[in-house]
């Protein structure tokens, strides 16, 4: 359970660091590049042997594409919709790995866990209902939800098909690929890298790496139907509270009701 708590705290730190960077002028893709270079070097630090299987290389490259896509959509959505709403839609993607685990890996939940999943879905629907967003913003949020869910699913796919001992190599390939994609976009957009981009890169990159690492470690010790909903729902609450206290984002009665339902669903999912 400690790995899951650390994954939640790391993910929250990533979102808050991104939200803070939005208040400052900087190179967007330069920041992404620095972030993933930091993640890649952290992964390299934990690499025990220079050996790459075909499955590790393939899944790492695919995950790298999902990482840069998800981070770009998260950044864009936070700027347009705020940290709380973005977090909520992003965590809705939990149903992608959950369905994948049930259909592919036959990890079937108990009745109480099913009720917890249903309750978490209802809680998010309540929040969506009271959110006033237009079609364009809604499309961005839904696309972010899908990419976020696919990104979380990659950890489960690697945990099942890949070599657990090569997890650091898998993360190194993922982050290096994302850094290369970011660098190409930075050149296309003719953006530069300064001290500010490296500062944000370290602020985002360190927790970004450990959120992926601790999530994978959680999957090695707990079933997916417990890890993904708990990780998603707890992250929603912590990020939304940080948005309220640090960025003065409004938490209304509907959001409070949502948070209460989320906490109940987390309890049911861990029974």
mmCIF file of N, CA and C in Angstrom, residues 1 4 108-117 119 222-227 229-230 261-271:
data_model
loop_
_atom_site.group_PDB
_atom_site.id
_atom_site.type_symbol
_atom_site.label_atom_id
_atom_site.label_comp_id
_atom_site.label_asym_id
_atom_site.label_seq_id
_atom_site.Cartn_x
_atom_site.Cartn_y
_atom_site.Cartn_z
ATOM 1 N N UNK A 1 0.826 -1.221 0.000
ATOM 2 C CA UNK A 1 0.000 0.000 0.000
ATOM 3 C C UNK A 1 0.858 1.268 0.000
ATOM 4 N N UNK A 4 1.455 2.641 -3.401
ATOM 5 C CA UNK A 4 0.277 3.307 -3.944
ATOM 6 C C UNK A 4 0.147 4.729 -3.392
ATOM 7 N N UNK A 108 -11.384 -10.269 -11.740
ATOM 8 C CA UNK A 108 -12.780 -9.939 -11.482
ATOM 9 C C UNK A 108 -12.954 -9.343 -10.076
ATOM 10 N N UNK A 109 -13.660 -8.239 -9.977
ATOM 11 C CA UNK A 109 -13.889 -7.614 -8.668
ATOM 12 C C UNK A 109 -14.982 -8.312 -7.875
ATOM 13 N N UNK A 110 -15.008 -8.060 -6.564
ATOM 14 C CA UNK A 110 -16.102 -8.546 -5.724
ATOM 15 C C UNK A 110 -17.311 -7.629 -5.935
ATOM 16 N N UNK A 111 -18.464 -8.040 -5.347
ATOM 17 C CA UNK A 111 -19.661 -7.218 -5.479
ATOM 18 C C UNK A 111 -19.480 -5.851 -4.825
ATOM 19 N N UNK A 112 -18.798 -5.813 -3.685
ATOM 20 C CA UNK A 112 -18.561 -4.536 -3.016
ATOM 21 C C UNK A 112 -17.637 -3.646 -3.850
ATOM 22 N N UNK A 113 -16.633 -4.261 -4.473
ATOM 23 C CA UNK A 113 -15.729 -3.496 -5.333
ATOM 24 C C UNK A 113 -16.453 -2.994 -6.572
ATOM 25 N N UNK A 114 -17.355 -3.821 -7.119
ATOM 26 C CA UNK A 114 -18.166 -3.372 -8.256
ATOM 27 C C UNK A 114 -19.038 -2.184 -7.864
ATOM 28 N N UNK A 115 -19.604 -2.248 -6.666
ATOM 29 C CA UNK A 115 -20.419 -1.130 -6.194
ATOM 30 C C UNK A 115 -19.560 0.111 -5.990
ATOM 31 N N UNK A 116 -18.324 -0.086 -5.520
ATOM 32 C CA UNK A 116 -17.402 1.039 -5.369
ATOM 33 C C UNK A 116 -17.058 1.669 -6.705
ATOM 34 N N UNK A 117 -16.848 0.842 -7.739
ATOM 35 C CA UNK A 117 -16.598 1.349 -9.083
ATOM 36 C C UNK A 117 -17.793 2.128 -9.603
ATOM 37 N N UNK A 119 -20.087 3.598 -7.818
ATOM 38 C CA UNK A 119 -20.224 4.816 -7.032
ATOM 39 C C UNK A 119 -19.228 5.880 -7.490
ATOM 40 N N UNK A 222 -0.605 -5.366 -5.524
ATOM 41 C CA UNK A 222 -2.052 -5.267 -5.346
ATOM 42 C C UNK A 222 -2.748 -5.511 -6.683
ATOM 43 N N UNK A 223 -3.998 -5.999 -6.679
ATOM 44 C CA UNK A 223 -4.736 -6.207 -7.931
ATOM 45 C C UNK A 223 -5.095 -4.885 -8.605
ATOM 46 N N UNK A 224 -5.218 -4.912 -9.910
ATOM 47 C CA UNK A 224 -5.496 -3.703 -10.689
ATOM 48 C C UNK A 224 -6.801 -3.045 -10.282
ATOM 49 N N UNK A 225 -7.813 -3.869 -9.948
ATOM 50 C CA UNK A 225 -9.125 -3.310 -9.613
ATOM 51 C C UNK A 225 -9.105 -2.540 -8.307
ATOM 52 N N UNK A 226 -8.033 -2.693 -7.528
ATOM 53 C CA UNK A 226 -7.846 -1.884 -6.321
ATOM 54 C C UNK A 226 -6.936 -0.695 -6.609
ATOM 55 N N UNK A 227 -5.844 -0.954 -7.326
ATOM 56 C CA UNK A 227 -4.836 0.083 -7.562
ATOM 57 C C UNK A 227 -5.389 1.246 -8.377
ATOM 58 N N UNK A 229 -8.559 2.407 -9.359
ATOM 59 C CA UNK A 229 -9.582 3.310 -8.809
ATOM 60 C C UNK A 229 -9.075 4.121 -7.616
ATOM 61 N N UNK A 230 -8.327 3.467 -6.719
ATOM 62 C CA UNK A 230 -7.815 4.183 -5.548
ATOM 63 C C UNK A 230 -6.844 5.277 -5.957
ATOM 64 N N UNK A 261 -18.448 11.032 -2.009
ATOM 65 C CA UNK A 261 -18.728 9.779 -2.708
ATOM 66 C C UNK A 261 -17.439 9.076 -3.127
ATOM 67 N N UNK A 262 -16.450 9.860 -3.542
ATOM 68 C CA UNK A 262 -15.162 9.297 -3.943
ATOM 69 C C UNK A 262 -14.499 8.579 -2.771
ATOM 70 N N UNK A 263 -14.502 9.195 -1.601
ATOM 71 C CA UNK A 263 -13.876 8.586 -0.433
ATOM 72 C C UNK A 263 -14.593 7.290 -0.050
ATOM 73 N N UNK A 264 -15.931 7.266 -0.162
ATOM 74 C CA UNK A 264 -16.684 6.038 0.127
ATOM 75 C C UNK A 264 -16.324 4.949 -0.872
ATOM 76 N N UNK A 265 -16.217 5.332 -2.154
ATOM 77 C CA UNK A 265 -15.892 4.344 -3.186
ATOM 78 C C UNK A 265 -14.490 3.774 -2.975
ATOM 79 N N UNK A 266 -13.548 4.618 -2.543
ATOM 80 C CA UNK A 266 -12.178 4.134 -2.273
ATOM 81 C C UNK A 266 -12.207 3.088 -1.163
ATOM 82 N N UNK A 267 -12.989 3.362 -0.125
ATOM 83 C CA UNK A 267 -13.102 2.403 0.966
ATOM 84 C C UNK A 267 -13.664 1.072 0.497
ATOM 85 N N UNK A 268 -14.700 1.102 -0.361
ATOM 86 C CA UNK A 268 -15.307 -0.130 -0.879
ATOM 87 C C UNK A 268 -14.340 -0.889 -1.782
ATOM 88 N N UNK A 269 -13.568 -0.172 -2.563
ATOM 89 C CA UNK A 269 -12.640 -0.809 -3.491
ATOM 90 C C UNK A 269 -11.503 -1.527 -2.771
ATOM 91 N N UNK A 270 -11.229 -1.128 -1.542
ATOM 92 C CA UNK A 270 -10.125 -1.734 -0.794
ATOM 93 C C UNK A 270 -10.598 -2.774 0.210
ATOM 94 N N UNK A 271 -11.882 -3.128 0.181
ATOM 95 C CA UNK A 271 -12.390 -4.179 1.072
ATOM 96 C C UNK A 271 -12.027 -5.564 0.500
#
